[in-house]
mmCIF file of C-alpha atoms and ligand atoms in Angstrom:
data_model
loop_
_atom_site.group_PDB
_atom_site.id
_atom_site.type_symbol
_atom_site.label_atom_id
_atom_site.label_comp_id
_atom_site.label_asym_id
_atom_site.label_seq_id
_atom_site.Cartn_x
_atom_site.Cartn_y
_atom_site.Cartn_z
ATOM 1 C CA MET A 1 -30.979 67.872 -12.573
ATOM 2 C CA ARG A 2 -29.649 67.002 -9.141
ATOM 3 C CA LEU A 3 -32.266 64.620 -7.781
ATOM 4 C CA LEU A 4 -32.723 63.252 -4.280
ATOM 5 C CA VAL A 5 -34.530 59.900 -4.348
ATOM 6 C CA THR A 6 -35.582 58.551 -0.957
ATOM 7 C CA GLY A 7 -36.151 54.831 -0.456
ATOM 8 C CA GLY A 8 -34.053 54.046 -3.540
ATOM 9 C CA CYS A 9 -32.954 50.654 -2.158
ATOM 10 C CA GLY A 10 -36.549 49.404 -2.170
ATOM 11 C CA PHE A 11 -38.420 47.793 -5.054
ATOM 12 C CA ILE A 12 -39.793 50.798 -6.946
ATOM 13 C CA GLY A 13 -37.031 53.210 -5.908
ATOM 14 C CA ALA A 14 -34.333 50.905 -7.312
ATOM 15 C CA ASN A 15 -36.202 50.465 -10.605
ATOM 16 C CA PHE A 16 -36.675 54.241 -10.761
ATOM 17 C CA LEU A 17 -32.955 54.915 -10.214
ATOM 18 C CA TYR A 18 -31.992 52.511 -13.027
ATOM 19 C CA ALA A 19 -34.573 54.082 -15.338
ATOM 20 C CA MET A 20 -33.444 57.652 -14.602
ATOM 21 C CA ARG A 21 -29.786 56.715 -15.074
ATOM 22 C CA GLN A 22 -30.632 55.215 -18.450
ATOM 23 C CA ARG A 23 -32.857 58.039 -19.671
ATOM 24 C CA HIS A 24 -30.972 60.969 -18.093
ATOM 25 C CA PRO A 25 -27.279 60.051 -17.862
ATOM 26 C CA ASP A 26 -26.460 63.706 -17.151
ATOM 27 C CA TRP A 27 -28.480 63.720 -13.900
ATOM 28 C CA GLN A 28 -26.867 63.526 -10.466
ATOM 29 C CA LEU A 29 -28.731 60.885 -8.423
ATOM 30 C CA VAL A 30 -28.615 60.929 -4.620
ATOM 31 C CA ASN A 31 -30.270 58.001 -2.828
ATOM 32 C CA LEU A 32 -31.202 58.341 0.853
ATOM 33 C CA ASP A 33 -32.311 55.054 2.396
ATOM 34 C CA LYS A 34 -32.547 53.772 5.955
ATOM 35 C CA LEU A 35 -32.036 50.157 4.815
ATOM 36 C CA THR A 36 -34.923 48.635 6.706
ATOM 37 C CA TYR A 37 -35.627 44.946 5.993
ATOM 38 C CA ALA A 38 -37.039 46.153 2.628
ATOM 39 C CA GLY A 39 -33.911 48.051 1.557
ATOM 40 C CA ASN A 40 -31.356 46.037 -0.382
ATOM 41 C CA LEU A 41 -28.030 47.560 -1.394
ATOM 42 C CA GLY A 42 -27.454 44.512 -3.581
ATOM 43 C CA SER A 43 -30.229 45.684 -5.906
ATOM 44 C CA LEU A 44 -28.113 48.715 -6.852
ATOM 45 C CA ARG A 45 -24.723 47.031 -7.362
ATOM 46 C CA ALA A 46 -24.863 47.476 -11.142
ATOM 47 C CA LEU A 47 -25.867 51.128 -10.866
ATOM 48 C CA GLU A 48 -23.086 51.863 -8.388
ATOM 49 C CA ALA A 49 -20.527 50.198 -10.647
ATOM 50 C CA GLU A 50 -21.686 51.890 -13.845
ATOM 51 C CA ALA A 51 -22.643 55.410 -12.759
ATOM 52 C CA GLY A 52 -19.515 56.358 -10.797
ATOM 53 C CA SER A 53 -19.831 59.752 -9.130
ATOM 54 C CA ALA A 54 -23.189 60.431 -10.859
ATOM 55 C CA TYR A 55 -24.792 58.230 -8.173
ATOM 56 C CA VAL A 56 -24.388 58.662 -4.418
ATOM 57 C CA PHE A 57 -25.861 56.485 -1.658
ATOM 58 C CA ILE A 58 -26.493 57.932 1.783
ATOM 59 C CA HIS A 59 -27.510 55.642 4.617
ATOM 60 C CA GLY A 60 -30.043 57.514 6.735
ATOM 61 C CA ASP A 61 -33.583 58.180 7.830
ATOM 62 C CA ILE A 62 -36.046 60.579 6.171
ATOM 63 C CA CYS A 63 -37.156 61.493 9.723
ATOM 64 C CA ASP A 64 -33.696 62.947 10.487
ATOM 65 C CA ARG A 65 -34.119 66.679 10.030
ATOM 66 C CA ASP A 66 -30.424 67.598 10.294
ATOM 67 C CA LEU A 67 -29.376 64.895 7.850
ATOM 68 C CA VAL A 68 -32.021 65.699 5.225
ATOM 69 C CA SER A 69 -31.344 69.446 5.442
ATOM 70 C CA ALA A 70 -27.585 68.929 5.215
ATOM 71 C CA LEU A 71 -27.720 66.645 2.202
ATOM 72 C CA LEU A 72 -30.103 68.917 0.296
ATOM 73 C CA ALA A 73 -27.541 71.715 0.726
ATOM 74 C CA GLU A 74 -24.393 69.635 0.242
ATOM 75 C CA HIS A 75 -25.629 68.064 -3.008
ATOM 76 C CA ALA A 76 -27.342 71.266 -4.244
ATOM 77 C CA VAL A 77 -30.501 69.232 -4.828
ATOM 78 C CA ASP A 78 -33.036 70.595 -7.369
ATOM 79 C CA ALA A 79 -35.894 68.177 -6.723
ATOM 80 C CA VAL A 80 -36.919 65.319 -4.438
ATOM 81 C CA VAL A 81 -38.858 62.122 -5.177
ATOM 82 C CA ASN A 82 -40.043 60.553 -1.925
ATOM 83 C CA PHE A 83 -40.483 56.784 -2.240
ATOM 84 C CA ALA A 84 -39.318 55.967 1.298
ATOM 85 C CA ALA A 85 -42.035 54.221 3.269
ATOM 86 C CA GLU A 86 -43.086 51.203 5.203
ATOM 87 C CA SER A 87 -45.043 49.571 2.404
ATOM 88 C CA HIS A 88 -46.529 46.220 3.453
ATOM 89 C CA VAL A 89 -50.166 46.122 4.580
ATOM 90 C CA ASP A 90 -49.855 42.907 6.641
ATOM 91 C CA ARG A 91 -46.930 44.340 8.617
ATOM 92 C CA SER A 92 -48.966 47.491 9.299
ATOM 93 C CA ILE A 93 -51.708 45.309 10.802
ATOM 94 C CA ASP A 94 -49.154 43.594 13.082
ATOM 95 C CA ASP A 95 -47.519 46.879 14.162
ATOM 96 C CA PRO A 96 -48.788 50.248 12.890
ATOM 97 C CA ALA A 97 -46.288 52.465 14.763
ATOM 98 C CA PRO A 98 -43.345 52.429 12.296
ATOM 99 C CA PHE A 99 -45.833 53.221 9.514
ATOM 100 C CA VAL A 100 -46.910 56.414 11.236
ATOM 101 C CA VAL A 101 -43.315 57.383 11.979
ATOM 102 C CA THR A 102 -41.913 56.977 8.465
ATOM 103 C CA ASN A 103 -44.984 57.464 6.291
ATOM 104 C CA VAL A 104 -46.416 60.481 8.139
ATOM 105 C CA LEU A 105 -43.639 62.105 10.186
ATOM 106 C CA GLY A 106 -40.902 61.198 7.707
ATOM 107 C CA ALA A 107 -42.904 62.505 4.745
ATOM 108 C CA GLN A 108 -43.635 65.709 6.659
ATOM 109 C CA ASN A 109 -39.928 66.093 7.419
ATOM 110 C CA VAL A 110 -39.047 65.693 3.725
ATOM 111 C CA LEU A 111 -41.619 68.332 2.779
ATOM 112 C CA ASP A 112 -40.433 70.694 5.478
ATOM 113 C CA CYS A 113 -36.707 70.375 4.802
ATOM 114 C CA ALA A 114 -37.360 70.801 1.065
ATOM 115 C CA ARG A 115 -39.465 73.905 1.713
ATOM 116 C CA ARG A 116 -36.830 75.504 3.930
ATOM 117 C CA ALA A 117 -34.101 74.707 1.408
ATOM 118 C CA GLY A 118 -36.106 76.213 -1.471
ATOM 119 C CA ILE A 119 -36.168 72.925 -3.416
ATOM 120 C CA LYS A 120 -37.939 73.469 -6.742
ATOM 121 C CA ARG A 121 -40.213 70.406 -6.603
ATOM 122 C CA VAL A 122 -41.151 67.473 -4.384
ATOM 123 C CA VAL A 123 -42.883 64.449 -5.882
ATOM 124 C CA HIS A 124 -44.572 62.480 -3.132
ATOM 125 C CA VAL A 125 -45.218 58.870 -4.169
ATOM 126 C CA SER A 126 -48.524 57.617 -2.798
ATOM 127 C CA THR A 127 -50.943 54.795 -3.491
ATOM 128 C CA ASP A 128 -54.445 53.945 -4.691
ATOM 129 C CA GLU A 129 -55.054 52.391 -1.241
ATOM 130 C CA VAL A 130 -55.753 55.857 0.232
ATOM 131 C CA TYR A 131 -59.169 55.742 -1.503
ATOM 132 C CA GLY A 132 -60.284 52.614 0.347
ATOM 133 C CA SER A 133 -62.313 49.911 -1.338
ATOM 134 C CA LEU A 134 -64.695 49.760 -4.331
ATOM 135 C CA GLY A 135 -67.744 47.581 -4.933
ATOM 136 C CA GLU A 136 -68.290 45.685 -8.185
ATOM 137 C CA THR A 137 -68.266 48.828 -10.305
ATOM 138 C CA GLY A 138 -66.710 52.290 -10.449
ATOM 139 C CA GLN A 139 -63.183 53.657 -10.402
ATOM 140 C CA PHE A 140 -61.041 55.877 -8.180
ATOM 141 C CA HIS A 141 -60.643 59.430 -9.477
ATOM 142 C CA GLU A 142 -58.260 61.993 -7.955
ATOM 143 C CA ASN A 143 -61.195 63.681 -6.223
ATOM 144 C CA THR A 144 -62.604 60.455 -4.743
ATOM 145 C CA PRO A 145 -62.759 61.026 -0.961
ATOM 146 C CA LEU A 146 -59.937 59.384 0.971
ATOM 147 C CA ALA A 147 -61.203 56.407 3.015
ATOM 148 C CA PRO A 148 -58.184 54.295 3.995
ATOM 149 C CA ASN A 149 -58.874 50.965 5.708
ATOM 150 C CA SER A 150 -55.471 49.725 6.918
ATOM 151 C CA PRO A 151 -52.873 51.400 9.134
ATOM 152 C CA TYR A 152 -50.612 51.443 6.041
ATOM 153 C CA SER A 153 -53.113 53.247 3.831
ATOM 154 C CA ALA A 154 -54.141 55.577 6.665
ATOM 155 C CA SER A 155 -50.511 56.619 7.111
ATOM 156 C CA LYS A 156 -50.137 57.198 3.361
ATOM 157 C CA ALA A 157 -53.353 59.260 3.339
ATOM 158 C CA GLY A 158 -51.945 61.342 6.211
ATOM 159 C CA ALA A 159 -48.895 62.189 4.126
ATOM 160 C CA ASP A 160 -51.054 63.038 1.087
ATOM 161 C CA LEU A 161 -52.984 65.535 3.203
ATOM 162 C CA LEU A 162 -49.753 67.068 4.486
ATOM 163 C CA ALA A 163 -48.500 67.402 0.914
ATOM 164 C CA ARG A 164 -51.730 69.193 0.027
ATOM 165 C CA ALA A 165 -51.416 71.448 3.088
ATOM 166 C CA TYR A 166 -47.807 72.373 2.288
ATOM 167 C CA HIS A 167 -48.888 73.408 -1.200
ATOM 168 C CA GLU A 168 -51.923 75.379 -0.008
ATOM 169 C CA THR A 169 -50.253 77.003 3.015
ATOM 170 C CA TYR A 170 -46.720 77.675 1.805
ATOM 171 C CA GLY A 171 -47.211 77.587 -1.950
ATOM 172 C CA GLN A 172 -44.686 74.738 -2.068
ATOM 173 C CA ASP A 173 -44.379 72.943 -5.393
ATOM 174 C CA VAL A 174 -45.549 69.431 -4.456
ATOM 175 C CA VAL A 175 -46.976 66.800 -6.799
ATOM 176 C CA VAL A 176 -48.626 63.650 -5.402
ATOM 177 C CA THR A 177 -48.831 60.437 -7.406
ATOM 178 C CA ARG A 178 -51.154 57.547 -6.551
ATOM 179 C CA CYS A 179 -50.461 54.245 -8.241
ATOM 180 C CA SER A 180 -52.005 50.796 -8.245
ATOM 181 C CA ASN A 181 -50.233 47.485 -7.443
ATOM 182 C CA ASN A 182 -46.737 47.259 -8.922
ATOM 183 C CA TYR A 183 -44.865 44.106 -9.893
ATOM 184 C CA GLY A 184 -41.504 43.440 -11.538
ATOM 185 C CA PRO A 185 -37.804 42.938 -10.731
ATOM 186 C CA TYR A 186 -36.408 43.490 -7.211
ATOM 187 C CA GLN A 187 -39.769 43.201 -5.403
ATOM 188 C CA PHE A 188 -39.413 41.864 -1.875
ATOM 189 C CA PRO A 189 -40.919 38.353 -1.603
ATOM 190 C CA GLU A 190 -43.549 39.314 0.952
ATOM 191 C CA LYS A 191 -45.773 40.860 -1.742
ATOM 192 C CA LEU A 192 -48.262 38.645 -3.592
ATOM 193 C CA ILE A 193 -46.433 37.991 -6.883
ATOM 194 C CA PRO A 194 -42.859 37.274 -5.682
ATOM 195 C CA LEU A 195 -44.207 35.421 -2.617
ATOM 196 C CA MET A 196 -46.295 33.089 -4.760
ATOM 197 C CA TYR A 197 -43.383 32.628 -7.177
ATOM 198 C CA THR A 198 -40.971 31.603 -4.397
ATOM 199 C CA LYS A 199 -43.501 29.133 -3.002
ATOM 200 C CA ALA A 200 -44.462 27.746 -6.425
ATOM 201 C CA ILE A 201 -40.874 26.930 -7.438
ATOM 202 C CA LYS A 202 -40.428 24.985 -4.192
ATOM 203 C CA GLY A 203 -43.773 23.196 -4.622
ATOM 204 C CA GLU A 204 -45.053 24.722 -1.369
ATOM 205 C CA PRO A 205 -48.720 25.665 -0.711
ATOM 206 C CA LEU A 206 -49.789 29.118 -1.961
ATOM 207 C CA PRO A 207 -51.824 31.005 0.710
ATOM 208 C CA VAL A 208 -54.675 32.929 -0.931
ATOM 209 C CA TYR A 209 -56.553 35.229 1.441
ATOM 210 C CA GLY A 210 -60.348 34.793 1.748
ATOM 211 C CA ASP A 211 -62.055 33.665 -1.458
ATOM 212 C CA GLY A 212 -59.305 34.960 -3.760
ATOM 213 C CA GLN A 213 -61.774 37.308 -5.463
ATOM 214 C CA ASN A 214 -60.230 40.593 -4.211
ATOM 215 C CA VAL A 215 -59.396 42.644 -7.277
ATOM 216 C CA ARG A 216 -56.200 44.639 -7.826
ATOM 217 C CA ASP A 217 -55.085 46.655 -10.863
ATOM 218 C CA TRP A 218 -51.562 45.466 -11.750
ATOM 219 C CA ILE A 219 -48.956 47.773 -13.287
ATOM 220 C CA PHE A 220 -45.467 46.784 -14.419
ATOM 221 C CA VAL A 221 -42.996 48.772 -12.339
ATOM 222 C CA ASP A 222 -41.354 50.464 -15.355
ATOM 223 C CA ASP A 223 -44.696 52.066 -16.234
ATOM 224 C CA HIS A 224 -45.067 53.434 -12.708
ATOM 225 C CA CYS A 225 -41.509 54.796 -12.864
ATOM 226 C CA ARG A 226 -42.320 56.529 -16.150
ATOM 227 C CA GLY A 227 -45.378 58.087 -14.487
ATOM 228 C CA VAL A 228 -43.303 59.420 -11.586
ATOM 229 C CA GLU A 229 -40.750 60.791 -14.045
ATOM 230 C CA LEU A 230 -43.515 62.584 -15.986
ATOM 231 C CA ALA A 231 -44.945 63.989 -12.738
ATOM 232 C CA LEU A 232 -41.473 65.273 -11.873
ATOM 233 C CA LEU A 233 -40.890 66.875 -15.269
ATOM 234 C CA LYS A 234 -44.382 67.983 -16.298
ATOM 235 C CA GLY A 235 -46.695 67.827 -13.260
ATOM 236 C CA ARG A 236 -48.789 70.807 -12.225
ATOM 237 C CA PRO A 237 -47.801 72.208 -8.792
ATOM 238 C CA GLY A 238 -50.286 70.958 -6.180
ATOM 239 C CA ALA A 239 -51.742 68.303 -8.484
ATOM 240 C CA VAL A 240 -52.548 64.686 -7.647
ATOM 241 C CA TYR A 241 -52.180 62.101 -10.443
ATOM 242 C CA ASN A 242 -53.552 58.556 -10.499
ATOM 243 C CA PHE A 243 -51.565 55.878 -12.360
ATOM 244 C CA GLY A 244 -52.836 52.414 -13.179
ATOM 245 C CA GLY A 245 -51.995 49.464 -15.365
ATOM 246 C CA ALA A 246 -55.444 48.881 -16.907
ATOM 247 C CA ALA A 247 -55.093 45.263 -15.739
ATOM 248 C CA GLU A 248 -57.765 44.585 -13.122
ATOM 249 C CA MET A 249 -57.812 41.009 -11.921
ATOM 250 C CA PRO A 250 -58.937 38.854 -8.993
ATOM 251 C CA ASN A 251 -56.007 37.531 -6.933
ATOM 252 C CA ILE A 252 -56.809 33.936 -7.789
ATOM 253 C CA GLU A 253 -56.190 34.687 -11.466
ATOM 254 C CA VAL A 254 -52.783 36.187 -10.668
ATOM 255 C CA VAL A 255 -51.901 33.113 -8.626
ATOM 256 C CA ARG A 256 -53.002 30.756 -11.417
ATOM 257 C CA THR A 257 -50.865 32.729 -13.898
ATOM 258 C CA ILE A 258 -47.818 32.216 -11.657
ATOM 259 C CA LEU A 259 -48.545 28.497 -11.335
ATOM 260 C CA ARG A 260 -48.784 28.213 -15.126
ATOM 261 C CA LEU A 261 -45.549 30.145 -15.711
ATOM 262 C CA THR A 262 -43.663 27.991 -13.187
ATOM 263 C CA GLY A 263 -45.021 24.702 -14.528
ATOM 264 C CA GLN A 264 -47.048 23.930 -11.393
ATOM 265 C CA ASN A 265 -50.746 23.131 -11.038
ATOM 266 C CA ASP A 266 -53.658 24.521 -9.044
ATOM 267 C CA SER A 267 -53.417 21.831 -6.351
ATOM 268 C CA LEU A 268 -50.893 24.058 -4.520
ATOM 269 C CA ILE A 269 -53.569 26.727 -3.884
ATOM 270 C CA ARG A 270 -54.782 27.027 -0.260
ATOM 271 C CA PHE A 271 -57.552 29.434 0.732
ATOM 272 C CA VAL A 272 -56.579 30.849 4.149
ATOM 273 C CA THR A 273 -58.079 33.233 6.719
ATOM 274 C CA ASP A 274 -58.672 36.648 5.182
ATOM 275 C CA ARG A 275 -56.609 39.760 5.937
ATOM 276 C CA PRO A 276 -58.521 41.979 8.433
ATOM 277 C CA GLY A 277 -60.002 45.052 6.725
ATOM 278 C CA HIS A 278 -59.098 43.547 3.327
ATOM 279 C CA ASP A 279 -60.032 45.989 0.545
ATOM 280 C CA ARG A 280 -62.258 44.199 -1.963
ATOM 281 C CA ARG A 281 -61.489 46.008 -5.180
ATOM 282 C CA TYR A 282 -59.279 48.793 -6.561
ATOM 283 C CA ALA A 283 -59.676 50.346 -10.029
ATOM 284 C CA MET A 284 -57.892 53.444 -11.245
ATOM 285 C CA ASN A 285 -59.081 56.182 -13.545
ATOM 286 C CA PHE A 286 -55.933 57.837 -14.889
ATOM 287 C CA ASP A 287 -57.454 60.120 -17.538
ATOM 288 C CA LEU A 288 -55.915 63.175 -15.852
ATOM 289 C CA ALA A 289 -52.388 61.739 -16.071
ATOM 290 C CA GLU A 290 -53.031 60.797 -19.711
ATOM 291 C CA ARG A 291 -54.244 64.288 -20.520
ATOM 292 C CA GLU A 292 -51.753 66.403 -18.567
ATOM 293 C CA LEU A 293 -48.649 64.191 -18.525
ATOM 294 C CA GLY A 294 -49.050 61.916 -21.547
ATOM 295 C CA PHE A 295 -48.976 58.894 -19.223
ATOM 296 C CA ALA A 296 -50.172 55.499 -20.453
ATOM 297 C CA PRO A 297 -49.147 52.024 -19.283
ATOM 298 C CA SER A 298 -47.202 50.303 -22.063
ATOM 299 C CA VAL A 299 -46.665 46.782 -20.702
ATOM 300 C CA THR A 300 -49.557 44.289 -20.742
ATOM 301 C CA PHE A 301 -50.055 41.983 -17.755
ATOM 302 C CA ALA A 302 -49.099 38.938 -19.857
ATOM 303 C CA GLU A 303 -45.858 40.538 -21.034
ATOM 304 C CA GLY A 304 -45.038 42.018 -17.618
ATOM 305 C CA MET A 305 -45.551 38.679 -15.881
ATOM 306 C CA SER A 306 -43.337 36.805 -18.357
ATOM 307 C CA ARG A 307 -40.618 39.440 -17.881
ATOM 308 C CA THR A 308 -41.000 39.316 -14.090
ATOM 309 C CA ILE A 309 -40.857 35.531 -13.808
ATOM 310 C CA ALA A 310 -37.904 35.458 -16.245
ATOM 311 C CA TRP A 311 -36.124 38.051 -14.073
ATOM 312 C CA TYR A 312 -36.626 36.034 -10.871
ATOM 313 C CA GLN A 313 -35.467 32.873 -12.660
ATOM 314 C CA ALA A 314 -32.316 34.623 -13.910
ATOM 315 C CA ASN A 315 -31.676 36.292 -10.535
ATOM 316 C CA SER A 316 -32.074 33.388 -8.146
ATOM 317 C CA VAL A 317 -28.974 34.629 -6.270
ATOM 318 C CA TRP A 318 -30.746 37.922 -5.461
ATOM 319 C CA LEU A 319 -33.733 35.948 -4.163
ATOM 320 C CA ASP A 320 -31.556 33.508 -2.180
ATOM 321 C CA GLU A 321 -29.688 36.396 -0.549
ATOM 322 C CA VAL A 322 -32.997 37.973 0.479
ATOM 323 C CA GLN A 323 -34.459 34.726 1.773
ATOM 324 C CA SER A 324 -31.332 33.738 3.725
ATOM 325 C CA GLY A 325 -30.953 37.265 5.149
ATOM 326 C CA ALA A 326 -27.458 37.582 3.565
ATOM 327 C CA TYR A 327 -28.544 40.836 1.880
ATOM 328 C CA LEU A 328 -28.659 42.502 5.307
ATOM 329 C CA LYS A 329 -24.878 42.166 5.494
ATOM 330 C CA PHE A 330 -24.268 44.294 2.387
ATOM 331 C CA MET A 331 -24.404 47.375 4.577
ATOM 332 C CA ASP A 332 -21.464 46.167 6.717
ATOM 333 C CA ARG A 333 -19.503 45.445 3.554
ATOM 334 C CA TRP A 334 -20.454 48.822 2.081
ATOM 335 C CA TYR A 335 -19.139 50.636 5.168
ATOM 336 C CA LYS A 336 -15.970 48.491 5.324
ATOM 337 C CA GLU A 337 -15.132 49.196 1.671
ATOM 338 C CA ARG A 338 -15.424 52.911 2.288
ATOM 339 C CA SER A 339 -13.685 53.215 5.663
HETATM 340 P P1 NAD B 1 -40.367 48.941 -0.423
HETATM 341 O O1 NAD B 1 -40.879 48.513 0.903
HETATM 342 O O2 NAD B 1 -39.883 47.912 -1.382
HETATM 343 O O3 NAD B 1 -39.160 49.978 -0.224
HETATM 344 C C1 NAD B 1 -39.202 51.008 0.712
HETATM 345 C C2 NAD B 1 -37.796 51.580 0.849
HETATM 346 O O4 NAD B 1 -37.865 52.696 1.763
HETATM 347 C C3 NAD B 1 -36.775 50.589 1.417
HETATM 348 O O5 NAD B 1 -35.565 50.670 0.701
HETATM 349 C C4 NAD B 1 -36.572 51.068 2.850
HETATM 350 O O6 NAD B 1 -35.292 50.784 3.386
HETATM 351 C C5 NAD B 1 -36.790 52.571 2.690
HETATM 352 N N1 NAD B 1 -37.197 53.225 3.946
HETATM 353 C C6 NAD B 1 -38.159 52.822 4.816
HETATM 354 N N2 NAD B 1 -38.228 53.673 5.849
HETATM 355 C C7 NAD B 1 -37.320 54.657 5.610
HETATM 356 C C8 NAD B 1 -36.933 55.827 6.301
HETATM 357 N N3 NAD B 1 -37.505 56.169 7.472
HETATM 358 N N4 NAD B 1 -35.975 56.608 5.784
HETATM 359 C C9 NAD B 1 -35.367 56.269 4.610
HETATM 360 N N5 NAD B 1 -35.677 55.162 3.924
HETATM 361 C C10 NAD B 1 -36.650 54.362 4.413
HETATM 362 O O7 NAD B 1 -41.518 49.821 -1.065
HETATM 363 P P2 NAD B 1 -41.955 49.957 -2.591
HETATM 364 O O8 NAD B 1 -42.913 48.883 -2.929
HETATM 365 O O9 NAD B 1 -40.750 50.170 -3.437
HETATM 366 O O10 NAD B 1 -42.812 51.314 -2.513
HETATM 367 C C11 NAD B 1 -42.175 52.583 -2.677
HETATM 368 C C12 NAD B 1 -43.212 53.677 -2.508
HETATM 369 O O11 NAD B 1 -44.245 53.510 -3.472
HETATM 370 C C13 NAD B 1 -43.894 53.675 -1.149
HETATM 371 O O12 NAD B 1 -44.079 55.004 -0.751
HETATM 372 C C14 NAD B 1 -45.231 53.000 -1.403
HETATM 373 O O13 NAD B 1 -46.207 53.470 -0.502
HETATM 374 C C15 NAD B 1 -45.511 53.446 -2.818
HETATM 375 N N6 NAD B 1 -46.343 52.555 -3.633
HETATM 376 C C16 NAD B 1 -46.038 51.228 -3.726
HETATM 377 C C17 NAD B 1 -46.803 50.411 -4.556
HETATM 378 C C18 NAD B 1 -46.505 48.939 -4.710
HETATM 379 O O14 NAD B 1 -47.291 48.229 -5.337
HETATM 380 N N7 NAD B 1 -45.408 48.425 -4.195
HETATM 381 C C19 NAD B 1 -47.886 50.954 -5.262
HETATM 382 C C20 NAD B 1 -48.173 52.319 -5.124
HETATM 383 C C21 NAD B 1 -47.386 53.108 -4.317
HETATM 384 O O1 DAU B 2 -52.316 49.142 -4.381
HETATM 385 C C1 DAU B 2 -51.027 49.620 -4.137
HETATM 386 C C2 DAU B 2 -50.457 48.887 -2.952
HETATM 387 O O2 DAU B 2 -50.183 47.564 -3.383
HETATM 388 C C3 DAU B 2 -49.209 49.534 -2.379
HETATM 389 O O3 DAU B 2 -49.530 50.803 -1.881
HETATM 390 C C4 DAU B 2 -48.595 48.663 -1.266
HETATM 391 O O4 DAU B 2 -47.368 49.234 -0.832
HETATM 392 C C5 DAU B 2 -48.352 47.285 -1.810
HETATM 393 O O5 DAU B 2 -47.893 46.440 -0.766
HETATM 394 C C6 DAU B 2 -49.629 46.698 -2.428
HETATM 395 O O6 DAU B 2 -50.613 46.424 -1.389
HETATM 396 P P1 DAU B 2 -51.509 45.101 -1.420
HETATM 397 O O7 DAU B 2 -51.978 44.809 -0.053
HETATM 398 O O8 DAU B 2 -52.539 45.192 -2.493
HETATM 399 O O9 DAU B 2 -50.389 44.077 -1.911
HETATM 400 P P2 DAU B 2 -50.033 42.574 -1.450
HETATM 401 O O10 DAU B 2 -49.007 42.065 -2.413
HETATM 402 O O11 DAU B 2 -49.739 42.476 -0.006
HETATM 403 O O12 DAU B 2 -51.399 41.803 -1.708
HETATM 404 C C7 DAU B 2 -52.024 41.828 -2.992
HETATM 405 C C8 DAU B 2 -53.339 41.068 -2.858
HETATM 406 O O13 DAU B 2 -53.049 39.669 -2.608
HETATM 407 C C9 DAU B 2 -54.188 41.524 -1.695
HETATM 408 O O14 DAU B 2 -55.557 41.451 -2.076
HETATM 409 C C10 DAU B 2 -53.911 40.506 -0.592
HETATM 410 C C11 DAU B 2 -53.616 39.223 -1.373
HETATM 411 N N1 DAU B 2 -52.644 38.309 -0.749
HETATM 412 C C12 DAU B 2 -51.451 38.800 -0.346
HETATM 413 C C13 DAU B 2 -50.514 37.993 0.260
HETATM 414 C C14 DAU B 2 -49.179 38.542 0.725
HETATM 415 C C15 DAU B 2 -52.961 36.949 -0.611
HETATM 416 O O15 DAU B 2 -54.054 36.504 -1.005
HETATM 417 N N2 DAU B 2 -52.030 36.145 -0.029
HETATM 418 C C16 DAU B 2 -50.822 36.596 0.435
HETATM 419 O O16 DAU B 2 -50.020 35.799 0.981
#
């Protein structure tokens, strides 16, 4: 397999690259990443050192038609997994434009270049947020109508519809995956779990939006990566698969878990103004992925959180480099070493 992974310097993409390298050492891995604020070359140092020529990094934009077409041909790519995206809801509320550019136009460009190059399969990585918000009961199924509430989720829904259209119109082999909230190593500390961890270890206040009762379904990143791998290897062309962690929880409970694991107490919690358009509850039904792909989450929330906190404790340098902005300089070094 010669696999193009886009957005591989981000949180899930990096975990996916490590997992594929471990499980499929014979695969050629090509990582295309624009290195936005969320892309961190430092996350892939170990992979670069260990994999040699079996791993290639290309600095570029999924919106760049000439670049994407050229690298599909040059690397004789068999399949594409598109992780590249603007991924943070709060940033999409501040400025939706880059979300539309990368998440809609970029995704369309990936689909189109892959179609023209005759790529065997594209896995488009999407999110449960495209379904909108649930009340106290019920779950999202793959045929739940899309009802996105943030500019981020609207842009992801746009790409999902394009993926569907490319399959229906051109017969392109596209599989869409929709996953719930991920956590684990290498997650940028703007997302709930690493943000609360970084504040807790410094004894700073933890900002909980609204009443803290918004519910998310948490999945350890390795389980999501396994789901994407199964979709790549066994997915039905044109199918959409939900993945979840079977770990629904109000935010306040997640925050209390972090306080407990870092030896802090609840006095650090601050309830702050709610996020506009804040989805109340997500819950995933992933029976289809269980049935067709053999997917099941294997890491409990308790185990995943201990592993995550232990990873951040052991990798304080990674976190410091992100927080100081030093990680942004890795690109200069990367270019210097290769020029
Ligand atoms: P992330 O923000 O950590 O990483 C995104 C990566 O994409 C970064 O490396 C960034 O540099 C790169 N990128 C952004 N724009 C690009 C462009 N135009 N061209 C090339 N690269 C670009 O995101 P993440 O949390 O790892 O999420 C990865 C994917 O999974 C996204 O598509 C997201 O919508 C989806 N997803 C995330 C979660 C979650 O909980 N984090 C859950 C479900 C689905
Ligand atoms: O559900 C999948 C989605 O999960 C992905 O598609 C997104 O890319 C990813 O960012 C994530 O979106 P959320 O908005 O759910 O994640 P976030 O970590 O931003 O917030 C999780 C919950 O915690 C949400 O209900 C908002 C709340 N929150 C978040 C932050 C950053 C707080 O209460 N305080 C905070 O400071």
